[in-house]
mmCIF file with all atom_site columns, C-alpha atoms and ligand atoms in Angstrom:
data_model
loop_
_atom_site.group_PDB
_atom_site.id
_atom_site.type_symbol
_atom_site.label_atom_id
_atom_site.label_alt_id
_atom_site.label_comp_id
_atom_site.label_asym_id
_atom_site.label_entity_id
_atom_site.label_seq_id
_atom_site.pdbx_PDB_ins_code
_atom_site.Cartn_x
_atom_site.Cartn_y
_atom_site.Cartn_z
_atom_site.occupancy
_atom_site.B_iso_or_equiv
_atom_site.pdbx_formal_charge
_atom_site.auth_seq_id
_atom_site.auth_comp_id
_atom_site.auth_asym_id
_atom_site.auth_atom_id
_atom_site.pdbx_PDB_model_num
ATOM   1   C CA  . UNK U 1 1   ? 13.160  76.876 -64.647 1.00 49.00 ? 1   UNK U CA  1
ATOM   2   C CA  . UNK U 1 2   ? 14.304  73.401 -65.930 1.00 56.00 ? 2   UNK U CA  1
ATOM   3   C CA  . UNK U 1 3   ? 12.674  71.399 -62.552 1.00 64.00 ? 3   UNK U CA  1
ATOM   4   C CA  . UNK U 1 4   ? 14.390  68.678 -60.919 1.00 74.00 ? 4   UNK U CA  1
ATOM   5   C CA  . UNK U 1 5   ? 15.946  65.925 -62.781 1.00 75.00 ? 5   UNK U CA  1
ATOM   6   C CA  . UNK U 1 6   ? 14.056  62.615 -62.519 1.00 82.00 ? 6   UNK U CA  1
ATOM   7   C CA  . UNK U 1 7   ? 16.419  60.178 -63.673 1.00 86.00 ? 7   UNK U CA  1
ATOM   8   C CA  . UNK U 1 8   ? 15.455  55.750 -63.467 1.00 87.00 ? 8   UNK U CA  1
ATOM   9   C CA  . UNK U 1 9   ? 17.259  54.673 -60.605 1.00 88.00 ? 9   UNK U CA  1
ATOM   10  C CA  . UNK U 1 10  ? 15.948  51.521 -60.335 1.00 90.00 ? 10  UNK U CA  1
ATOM   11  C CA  . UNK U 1 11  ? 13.756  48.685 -60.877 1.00 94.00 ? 11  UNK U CA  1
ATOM   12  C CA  . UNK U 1 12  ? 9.991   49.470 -60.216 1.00 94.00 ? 12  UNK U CA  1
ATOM   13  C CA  . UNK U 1 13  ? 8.414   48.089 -56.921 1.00 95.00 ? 13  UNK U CA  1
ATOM   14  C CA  . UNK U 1 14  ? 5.918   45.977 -58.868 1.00 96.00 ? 14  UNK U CA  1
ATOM   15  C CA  . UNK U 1 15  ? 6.663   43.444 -62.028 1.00 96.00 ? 15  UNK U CA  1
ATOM   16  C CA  . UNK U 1 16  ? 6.659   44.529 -65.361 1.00 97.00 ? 16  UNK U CA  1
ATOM   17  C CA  . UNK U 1 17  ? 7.966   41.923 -67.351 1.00 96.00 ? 17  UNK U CA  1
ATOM   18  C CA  . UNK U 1 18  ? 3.650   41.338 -68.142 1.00 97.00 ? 18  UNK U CA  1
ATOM   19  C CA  . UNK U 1 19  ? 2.962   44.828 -68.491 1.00 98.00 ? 19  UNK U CA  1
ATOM   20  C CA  . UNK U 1 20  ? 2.224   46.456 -72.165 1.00 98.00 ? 20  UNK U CA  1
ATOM   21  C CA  . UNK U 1 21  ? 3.446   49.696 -72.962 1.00 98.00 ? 21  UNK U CA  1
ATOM   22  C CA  . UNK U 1 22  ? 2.851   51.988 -76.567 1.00 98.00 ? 22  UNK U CA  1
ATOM   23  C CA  . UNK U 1 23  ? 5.507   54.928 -77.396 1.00 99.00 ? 23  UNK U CA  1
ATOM   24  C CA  . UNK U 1 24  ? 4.028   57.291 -79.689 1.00 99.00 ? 24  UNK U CA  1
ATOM   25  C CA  . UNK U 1 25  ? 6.412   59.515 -81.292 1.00 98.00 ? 25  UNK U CA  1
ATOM   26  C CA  . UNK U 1 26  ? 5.726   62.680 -84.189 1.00 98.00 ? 26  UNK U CA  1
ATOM   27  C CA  . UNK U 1 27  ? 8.128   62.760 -86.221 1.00 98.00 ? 27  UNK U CA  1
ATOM   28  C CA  . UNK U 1 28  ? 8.767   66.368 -85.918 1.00 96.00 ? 28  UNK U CA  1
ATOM   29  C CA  . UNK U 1 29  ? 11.716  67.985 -85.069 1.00 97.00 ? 29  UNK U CA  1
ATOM   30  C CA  . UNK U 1 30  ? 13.107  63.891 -84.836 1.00 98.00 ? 30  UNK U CA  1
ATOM   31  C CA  . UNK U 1 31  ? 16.554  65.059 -84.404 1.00 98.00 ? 31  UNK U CA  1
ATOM   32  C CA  . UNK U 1 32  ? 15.055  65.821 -80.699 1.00 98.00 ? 32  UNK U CA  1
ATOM   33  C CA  . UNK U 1 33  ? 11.817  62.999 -80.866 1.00 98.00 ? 33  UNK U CA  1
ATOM   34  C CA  . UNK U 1 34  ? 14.561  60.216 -81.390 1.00 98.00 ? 34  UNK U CA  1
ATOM   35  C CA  . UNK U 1 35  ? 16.686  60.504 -78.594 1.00 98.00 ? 35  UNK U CA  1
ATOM   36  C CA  . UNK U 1 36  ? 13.612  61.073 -76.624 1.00 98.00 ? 36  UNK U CA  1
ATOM   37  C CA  . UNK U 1 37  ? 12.072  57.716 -77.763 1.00 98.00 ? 37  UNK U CA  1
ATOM   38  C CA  . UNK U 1 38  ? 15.804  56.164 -77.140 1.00 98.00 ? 38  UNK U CA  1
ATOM   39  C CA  . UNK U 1 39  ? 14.690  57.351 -73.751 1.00 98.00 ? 39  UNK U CA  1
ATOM   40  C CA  . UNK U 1 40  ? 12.057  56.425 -72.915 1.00 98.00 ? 40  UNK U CA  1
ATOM   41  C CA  . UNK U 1 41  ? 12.460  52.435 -74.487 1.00 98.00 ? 41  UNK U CA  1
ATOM   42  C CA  . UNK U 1 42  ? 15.184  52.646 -72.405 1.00 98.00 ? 42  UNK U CA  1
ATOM   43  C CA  . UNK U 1 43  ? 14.030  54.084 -69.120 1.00 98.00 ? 43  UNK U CA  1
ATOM   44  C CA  . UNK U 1 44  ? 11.234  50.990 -69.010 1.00 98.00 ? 44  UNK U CA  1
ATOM   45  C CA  . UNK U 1 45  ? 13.485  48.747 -69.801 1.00 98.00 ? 45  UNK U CA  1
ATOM   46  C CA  . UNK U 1 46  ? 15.362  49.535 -67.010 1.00 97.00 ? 46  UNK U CA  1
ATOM   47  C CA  . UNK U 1 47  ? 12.545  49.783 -64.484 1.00 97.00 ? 47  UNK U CA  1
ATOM   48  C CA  . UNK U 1 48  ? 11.689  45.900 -65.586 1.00 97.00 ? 48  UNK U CA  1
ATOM   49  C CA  . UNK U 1 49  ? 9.665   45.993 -68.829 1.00 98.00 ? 49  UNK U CA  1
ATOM   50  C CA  . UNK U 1 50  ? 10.250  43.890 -71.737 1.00 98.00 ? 50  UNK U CA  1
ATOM   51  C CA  . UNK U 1 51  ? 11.020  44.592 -75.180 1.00 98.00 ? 51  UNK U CA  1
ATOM   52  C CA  . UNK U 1 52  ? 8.888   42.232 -76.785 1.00 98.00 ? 52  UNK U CA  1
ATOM   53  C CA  . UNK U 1 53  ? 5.990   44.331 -74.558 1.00 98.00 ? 53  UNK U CA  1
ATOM   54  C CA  . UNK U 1 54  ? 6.739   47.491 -76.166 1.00 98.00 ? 54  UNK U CA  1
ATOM   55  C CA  . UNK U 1 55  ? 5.466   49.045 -79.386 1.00 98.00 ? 55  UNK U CA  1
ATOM   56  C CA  . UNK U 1 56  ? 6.131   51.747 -81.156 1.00 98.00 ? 56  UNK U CA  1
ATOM   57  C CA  . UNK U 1 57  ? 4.036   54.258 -83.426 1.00 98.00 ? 57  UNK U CA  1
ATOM   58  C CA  . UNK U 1 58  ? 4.873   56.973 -85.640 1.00 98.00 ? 58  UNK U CA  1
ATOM   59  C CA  . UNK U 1 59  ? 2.971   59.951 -86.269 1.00 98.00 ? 59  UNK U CA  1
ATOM   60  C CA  . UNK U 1 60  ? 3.367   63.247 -88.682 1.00 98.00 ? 60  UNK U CA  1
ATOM   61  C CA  . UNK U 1 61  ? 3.118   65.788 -85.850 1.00 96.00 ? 61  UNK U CA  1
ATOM   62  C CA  . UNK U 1 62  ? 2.298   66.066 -82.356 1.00 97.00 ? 62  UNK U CA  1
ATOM   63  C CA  . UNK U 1 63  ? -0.924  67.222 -82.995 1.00 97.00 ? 63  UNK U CA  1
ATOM   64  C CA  . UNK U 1 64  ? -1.376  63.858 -83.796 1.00 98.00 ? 64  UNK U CA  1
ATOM   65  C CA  . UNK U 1 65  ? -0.344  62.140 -80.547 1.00 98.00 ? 65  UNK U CA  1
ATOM   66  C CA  . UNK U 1 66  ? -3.725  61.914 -79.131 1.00 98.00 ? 66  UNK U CA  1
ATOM   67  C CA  . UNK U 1 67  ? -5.747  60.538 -81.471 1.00 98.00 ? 67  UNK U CA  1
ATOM   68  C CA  . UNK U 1 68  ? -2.662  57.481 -82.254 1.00 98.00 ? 68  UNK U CA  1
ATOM   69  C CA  . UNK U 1 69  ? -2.661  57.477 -78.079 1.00 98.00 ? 69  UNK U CA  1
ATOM   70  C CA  . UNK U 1 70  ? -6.343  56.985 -77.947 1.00 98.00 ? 70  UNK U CA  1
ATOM   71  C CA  . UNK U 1 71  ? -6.011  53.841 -80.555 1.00 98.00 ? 71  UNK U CA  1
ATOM   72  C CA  . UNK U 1 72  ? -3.191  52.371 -78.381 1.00 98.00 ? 72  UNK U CA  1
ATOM   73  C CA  . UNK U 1 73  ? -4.821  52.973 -75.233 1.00 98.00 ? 73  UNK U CA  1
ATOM   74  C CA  . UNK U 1 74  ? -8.384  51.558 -76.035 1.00 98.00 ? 74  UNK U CA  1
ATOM   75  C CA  . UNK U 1 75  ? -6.524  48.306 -76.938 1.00 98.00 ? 75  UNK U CA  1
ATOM   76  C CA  . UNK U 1 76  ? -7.477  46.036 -74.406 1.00 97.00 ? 76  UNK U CA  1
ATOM   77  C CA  . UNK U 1 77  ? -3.629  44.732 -73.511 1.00 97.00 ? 77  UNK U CA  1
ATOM   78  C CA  . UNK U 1 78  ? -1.918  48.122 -73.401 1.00 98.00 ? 78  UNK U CA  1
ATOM   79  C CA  . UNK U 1 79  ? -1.436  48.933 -69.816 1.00 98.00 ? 79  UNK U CA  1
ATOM   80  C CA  . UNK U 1 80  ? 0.642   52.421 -70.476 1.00 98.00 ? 80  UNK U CA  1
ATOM   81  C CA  . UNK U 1 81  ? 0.689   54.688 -73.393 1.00 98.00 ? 81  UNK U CA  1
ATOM   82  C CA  . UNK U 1 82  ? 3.637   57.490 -73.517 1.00 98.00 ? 82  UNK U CA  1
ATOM   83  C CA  . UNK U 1 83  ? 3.526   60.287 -76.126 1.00 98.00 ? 83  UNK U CA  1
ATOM   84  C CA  . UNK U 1 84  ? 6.981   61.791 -77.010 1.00 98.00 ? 84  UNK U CA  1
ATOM   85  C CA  . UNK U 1 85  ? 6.707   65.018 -79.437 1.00 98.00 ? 85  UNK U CA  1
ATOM   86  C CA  . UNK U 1 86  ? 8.696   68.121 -79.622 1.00 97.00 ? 86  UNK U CA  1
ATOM   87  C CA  . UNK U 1 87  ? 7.050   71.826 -80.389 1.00 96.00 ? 87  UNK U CA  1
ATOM   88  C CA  . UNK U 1 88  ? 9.211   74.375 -80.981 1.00 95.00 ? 88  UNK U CA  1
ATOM   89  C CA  . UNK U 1 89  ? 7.753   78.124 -80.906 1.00 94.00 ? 89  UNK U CA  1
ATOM   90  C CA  . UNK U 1 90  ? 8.009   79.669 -84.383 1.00 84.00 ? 90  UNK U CA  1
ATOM   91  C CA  . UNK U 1 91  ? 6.552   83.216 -85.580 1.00 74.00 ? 91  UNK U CA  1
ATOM   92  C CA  . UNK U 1 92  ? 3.274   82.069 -85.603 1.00 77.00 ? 92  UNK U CA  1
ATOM   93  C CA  . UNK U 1 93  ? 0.428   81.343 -83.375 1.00 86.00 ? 93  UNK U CA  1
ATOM   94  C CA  . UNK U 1 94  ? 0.776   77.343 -83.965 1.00 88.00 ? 94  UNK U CA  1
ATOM   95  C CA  . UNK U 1 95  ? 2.660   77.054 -81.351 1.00 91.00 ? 95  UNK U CA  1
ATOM   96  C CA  . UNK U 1 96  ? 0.222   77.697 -79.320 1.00 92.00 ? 96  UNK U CA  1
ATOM   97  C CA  . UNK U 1 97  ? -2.493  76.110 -80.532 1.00 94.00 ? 97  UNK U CA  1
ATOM   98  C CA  . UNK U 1 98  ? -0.769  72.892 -81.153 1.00 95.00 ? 98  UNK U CA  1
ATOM   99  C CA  . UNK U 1 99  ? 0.894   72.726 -77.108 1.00 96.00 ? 99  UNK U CA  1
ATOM   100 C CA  . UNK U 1 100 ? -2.628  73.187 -76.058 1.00 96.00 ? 100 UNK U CA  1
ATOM   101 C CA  . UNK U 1 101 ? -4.186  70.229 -78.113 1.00 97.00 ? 101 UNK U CA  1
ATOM   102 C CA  . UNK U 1 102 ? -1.691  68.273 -77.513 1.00 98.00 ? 102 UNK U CA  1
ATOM   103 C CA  . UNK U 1 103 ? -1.824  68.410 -73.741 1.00 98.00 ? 103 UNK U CA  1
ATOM   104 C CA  . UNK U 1 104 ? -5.403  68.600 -73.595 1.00 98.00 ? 104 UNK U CA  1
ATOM   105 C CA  . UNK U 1 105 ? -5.827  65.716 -75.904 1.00 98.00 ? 105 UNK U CA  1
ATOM   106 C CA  . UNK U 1 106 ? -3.366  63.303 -74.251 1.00 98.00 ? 106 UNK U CA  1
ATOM   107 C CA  . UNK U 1 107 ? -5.428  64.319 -70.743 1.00 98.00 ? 107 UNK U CA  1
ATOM   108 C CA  . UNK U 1 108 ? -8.396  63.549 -72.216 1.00 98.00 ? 108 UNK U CA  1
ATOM   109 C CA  . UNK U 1 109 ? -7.217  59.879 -73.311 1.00 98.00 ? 109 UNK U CA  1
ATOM   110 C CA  . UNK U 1 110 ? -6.044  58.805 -70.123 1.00 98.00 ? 110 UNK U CA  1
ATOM   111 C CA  . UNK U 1 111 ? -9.599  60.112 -68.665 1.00 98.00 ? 111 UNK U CA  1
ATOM   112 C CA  . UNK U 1 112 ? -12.042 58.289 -71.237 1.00 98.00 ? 112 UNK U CA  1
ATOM   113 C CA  . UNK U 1 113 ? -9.445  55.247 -71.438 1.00 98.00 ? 113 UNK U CA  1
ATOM   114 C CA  . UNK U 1 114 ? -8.646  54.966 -67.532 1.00 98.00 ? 114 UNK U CA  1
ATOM   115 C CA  . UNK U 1 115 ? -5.181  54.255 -68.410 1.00 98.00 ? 115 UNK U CA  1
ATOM   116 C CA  . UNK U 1 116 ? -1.785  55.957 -67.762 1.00 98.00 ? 116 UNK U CA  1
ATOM   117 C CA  . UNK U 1 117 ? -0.644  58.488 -71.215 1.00 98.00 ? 117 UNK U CA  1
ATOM   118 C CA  . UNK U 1 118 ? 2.465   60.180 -70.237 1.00 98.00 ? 118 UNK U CA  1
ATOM   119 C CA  . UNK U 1 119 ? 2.611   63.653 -71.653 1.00 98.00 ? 119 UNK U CA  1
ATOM   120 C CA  . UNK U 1 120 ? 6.227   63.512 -72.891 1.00 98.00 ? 120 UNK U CA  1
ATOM   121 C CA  . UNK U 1 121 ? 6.108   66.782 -75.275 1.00 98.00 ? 121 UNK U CA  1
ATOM   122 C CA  . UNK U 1 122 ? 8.737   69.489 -75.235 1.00 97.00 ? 122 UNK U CA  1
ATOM   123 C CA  . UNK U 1 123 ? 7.545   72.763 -75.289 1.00 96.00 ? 123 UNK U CA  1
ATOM   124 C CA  . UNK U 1 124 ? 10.522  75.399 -75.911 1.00 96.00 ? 124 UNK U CA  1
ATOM   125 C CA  . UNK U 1 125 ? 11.514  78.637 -77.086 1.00 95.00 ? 125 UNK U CA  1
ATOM   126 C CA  . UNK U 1 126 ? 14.134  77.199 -79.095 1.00 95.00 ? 126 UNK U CA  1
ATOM   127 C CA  . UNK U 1 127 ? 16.037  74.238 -80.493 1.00 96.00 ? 127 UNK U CA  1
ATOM   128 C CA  . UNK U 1 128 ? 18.652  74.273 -77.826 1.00 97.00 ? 128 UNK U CA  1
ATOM   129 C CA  . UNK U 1 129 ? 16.472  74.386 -74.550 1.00 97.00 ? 129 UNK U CA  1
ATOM   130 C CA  . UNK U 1 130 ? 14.971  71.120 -76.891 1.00 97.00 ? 130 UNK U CA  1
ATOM   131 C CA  . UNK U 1 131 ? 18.238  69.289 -76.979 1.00 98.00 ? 131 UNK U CA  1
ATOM   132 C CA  . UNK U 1 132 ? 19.252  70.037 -73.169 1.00 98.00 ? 132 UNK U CA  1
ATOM   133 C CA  . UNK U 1 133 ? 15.932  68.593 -72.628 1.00 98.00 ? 133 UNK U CA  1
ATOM   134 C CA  . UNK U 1 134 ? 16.857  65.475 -74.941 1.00 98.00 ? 134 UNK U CA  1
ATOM   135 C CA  . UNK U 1 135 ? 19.354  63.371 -73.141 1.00 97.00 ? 135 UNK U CA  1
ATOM   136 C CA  . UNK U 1 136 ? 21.486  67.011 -72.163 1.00 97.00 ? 136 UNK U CA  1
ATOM   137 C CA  . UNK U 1 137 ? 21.642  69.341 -68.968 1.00 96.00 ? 137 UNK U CA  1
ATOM   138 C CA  . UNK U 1 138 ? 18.101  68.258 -68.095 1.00 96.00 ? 138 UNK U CA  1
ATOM   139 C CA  . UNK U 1 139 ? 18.472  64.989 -68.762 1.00 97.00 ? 139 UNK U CA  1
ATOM   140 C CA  . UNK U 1 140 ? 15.842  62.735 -71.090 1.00 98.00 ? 140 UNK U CA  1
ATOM   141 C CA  . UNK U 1 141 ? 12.046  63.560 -70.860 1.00 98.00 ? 141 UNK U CA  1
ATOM   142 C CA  . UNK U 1 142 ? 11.352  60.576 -72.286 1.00 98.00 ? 142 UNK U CA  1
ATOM   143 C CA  . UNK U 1 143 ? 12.858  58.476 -69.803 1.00 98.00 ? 143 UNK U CA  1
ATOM   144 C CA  . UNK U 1 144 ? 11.018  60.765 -67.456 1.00 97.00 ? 144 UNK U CA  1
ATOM   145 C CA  . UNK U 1 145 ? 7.838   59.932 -69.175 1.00 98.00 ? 145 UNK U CA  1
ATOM   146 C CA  . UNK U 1 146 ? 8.220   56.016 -68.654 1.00 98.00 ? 146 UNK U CA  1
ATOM   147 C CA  . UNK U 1 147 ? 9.089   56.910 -64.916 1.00 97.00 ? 147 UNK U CA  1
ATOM   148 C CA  . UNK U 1 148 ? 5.688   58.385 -64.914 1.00 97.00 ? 148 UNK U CA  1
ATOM   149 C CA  . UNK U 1 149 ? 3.444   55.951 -66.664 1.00 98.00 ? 149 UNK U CA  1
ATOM   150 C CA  . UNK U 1 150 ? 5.278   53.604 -64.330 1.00 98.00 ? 150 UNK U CA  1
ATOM   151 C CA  . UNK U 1 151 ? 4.402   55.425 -61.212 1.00 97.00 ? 151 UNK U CA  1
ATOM   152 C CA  . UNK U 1 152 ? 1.275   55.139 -62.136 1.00 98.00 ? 152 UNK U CA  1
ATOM   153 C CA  . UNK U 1 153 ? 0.689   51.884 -62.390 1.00 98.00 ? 153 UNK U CA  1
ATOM   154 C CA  . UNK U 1 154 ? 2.284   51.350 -59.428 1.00 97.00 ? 154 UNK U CA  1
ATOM   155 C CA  . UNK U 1 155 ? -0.592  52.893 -57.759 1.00 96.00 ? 155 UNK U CA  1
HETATM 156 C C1  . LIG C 2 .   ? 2.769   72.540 -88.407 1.00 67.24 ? 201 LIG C C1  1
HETATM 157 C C2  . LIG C 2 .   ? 3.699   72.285 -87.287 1.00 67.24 ? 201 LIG C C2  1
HETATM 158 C C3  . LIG C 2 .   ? 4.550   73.296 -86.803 1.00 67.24 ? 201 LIG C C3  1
HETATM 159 C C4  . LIG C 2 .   ? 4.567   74.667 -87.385 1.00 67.24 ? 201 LIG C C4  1
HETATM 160 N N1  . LIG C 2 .   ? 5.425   73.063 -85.824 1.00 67.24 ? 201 LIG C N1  1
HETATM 161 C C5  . LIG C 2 .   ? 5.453   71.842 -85.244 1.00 67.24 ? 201 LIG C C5  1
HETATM 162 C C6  . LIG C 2 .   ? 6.357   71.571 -84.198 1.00 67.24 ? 201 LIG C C6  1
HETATM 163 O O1  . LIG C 2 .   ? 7.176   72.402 -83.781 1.00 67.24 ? 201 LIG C O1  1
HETATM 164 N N2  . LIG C 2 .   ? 6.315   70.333 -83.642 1.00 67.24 ? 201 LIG C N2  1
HETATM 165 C C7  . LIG C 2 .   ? 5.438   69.361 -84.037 1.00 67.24 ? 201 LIG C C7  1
HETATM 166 O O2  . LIG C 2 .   ? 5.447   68.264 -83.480 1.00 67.24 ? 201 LIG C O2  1
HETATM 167 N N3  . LIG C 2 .   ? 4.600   69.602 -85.067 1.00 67.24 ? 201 LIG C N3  1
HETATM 168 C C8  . LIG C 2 .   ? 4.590   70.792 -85.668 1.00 67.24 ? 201 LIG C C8  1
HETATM 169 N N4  . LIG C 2 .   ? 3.727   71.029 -86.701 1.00 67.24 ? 201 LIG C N4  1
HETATM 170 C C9  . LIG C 2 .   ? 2.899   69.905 -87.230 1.00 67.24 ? 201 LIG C C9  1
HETATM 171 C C10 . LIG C 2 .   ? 1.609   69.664 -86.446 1.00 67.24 ? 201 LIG C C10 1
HETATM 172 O O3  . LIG C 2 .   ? 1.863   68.982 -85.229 1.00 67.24 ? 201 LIG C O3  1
HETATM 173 C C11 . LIG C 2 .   ? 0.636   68.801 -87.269 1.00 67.24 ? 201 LIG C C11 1
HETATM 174 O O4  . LIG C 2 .   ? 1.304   67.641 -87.712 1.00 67.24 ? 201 LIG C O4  1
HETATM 175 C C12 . LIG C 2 .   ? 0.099   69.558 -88.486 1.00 67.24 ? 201 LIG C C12 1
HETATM 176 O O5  . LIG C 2 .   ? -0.486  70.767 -88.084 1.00 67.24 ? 201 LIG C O5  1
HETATM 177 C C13 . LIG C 2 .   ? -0.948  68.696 -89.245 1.00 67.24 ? 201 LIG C C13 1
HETATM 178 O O6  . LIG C 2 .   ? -2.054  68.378 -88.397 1.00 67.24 ? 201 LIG C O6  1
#
């Protein structure tokens, strides 16, 4: 089931243009985190945020989202933190136990920080459910990650 596509239609109900937002991105499969950080930069900047507001880090992995989301998030002028990985089921168990890290850990941040983390990590059988998922079929996850965070500070 791909779910229904959540696309930036417009500008969000409250302003932005003060607002502080951190993409972290593993640098995994980047042929798929790329686009996805494309994305997502460019889903907030259409809902209003500004580019000099919006930082980027780079990890190895996305087992390594959390802890780089936890550093963002704990800064005291980043409103929003969105984590962008990709995780694509191999012969091994990893899968599994990285997916489940990685979307407990990135929970767990937004808990202890009180802060918005989007969980913007695809989660496939293969590389081409990743790209449909990457600005194809299903649109951009990443961009549906900023929607998120943005939701959620709309609250
Ligand atoms: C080791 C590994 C494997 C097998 N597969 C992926 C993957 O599909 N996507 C991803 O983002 N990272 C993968 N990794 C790397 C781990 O996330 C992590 O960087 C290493 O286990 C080191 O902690």
């Amino acid at each position: 089931m791909a779910g229904t596509l959540k696309q930036v239609s417009q500008k969000s109900k409250i302003d932005l243009s003060g607002k502080k937002f951190a993409i972290v991105v593993a640098e995994w499969n980047e042929e798929i985190t790329e686009p996805l950080f494309q994305g997502a930069l460019d889903g907030l900047l259409k809902l209003g945020a500004k580019k000099k507001n919006i930082i980027r880090k780079t990890v190895p992995g996305s087992f390594e989202l959390p802890l780089a989301a936890q550093w963002m998030a704990e800064k005291k002028n980043v409103d929003a933190v969105i984590c962008l990985g990709c995780v694509i089921q191999g012969e091994t168990a990893h899968f599994d136990y990285i997916c489940q890290a990685v979307a407990y850990g990135t929970m767990k941040v937004s808990l202890k920080t009180n802060k918005p983390v989007a969980f913007g990590v695809l989660t496939t059988l293969n590389k081409q459910q990743a790209l449909e998922r990457a600005g194809g079929k299903y649109g951009n996850k990443g961009e549906e990650a900023a929607l998120t965070v943005v939701k959620m500070l709309e609250q």
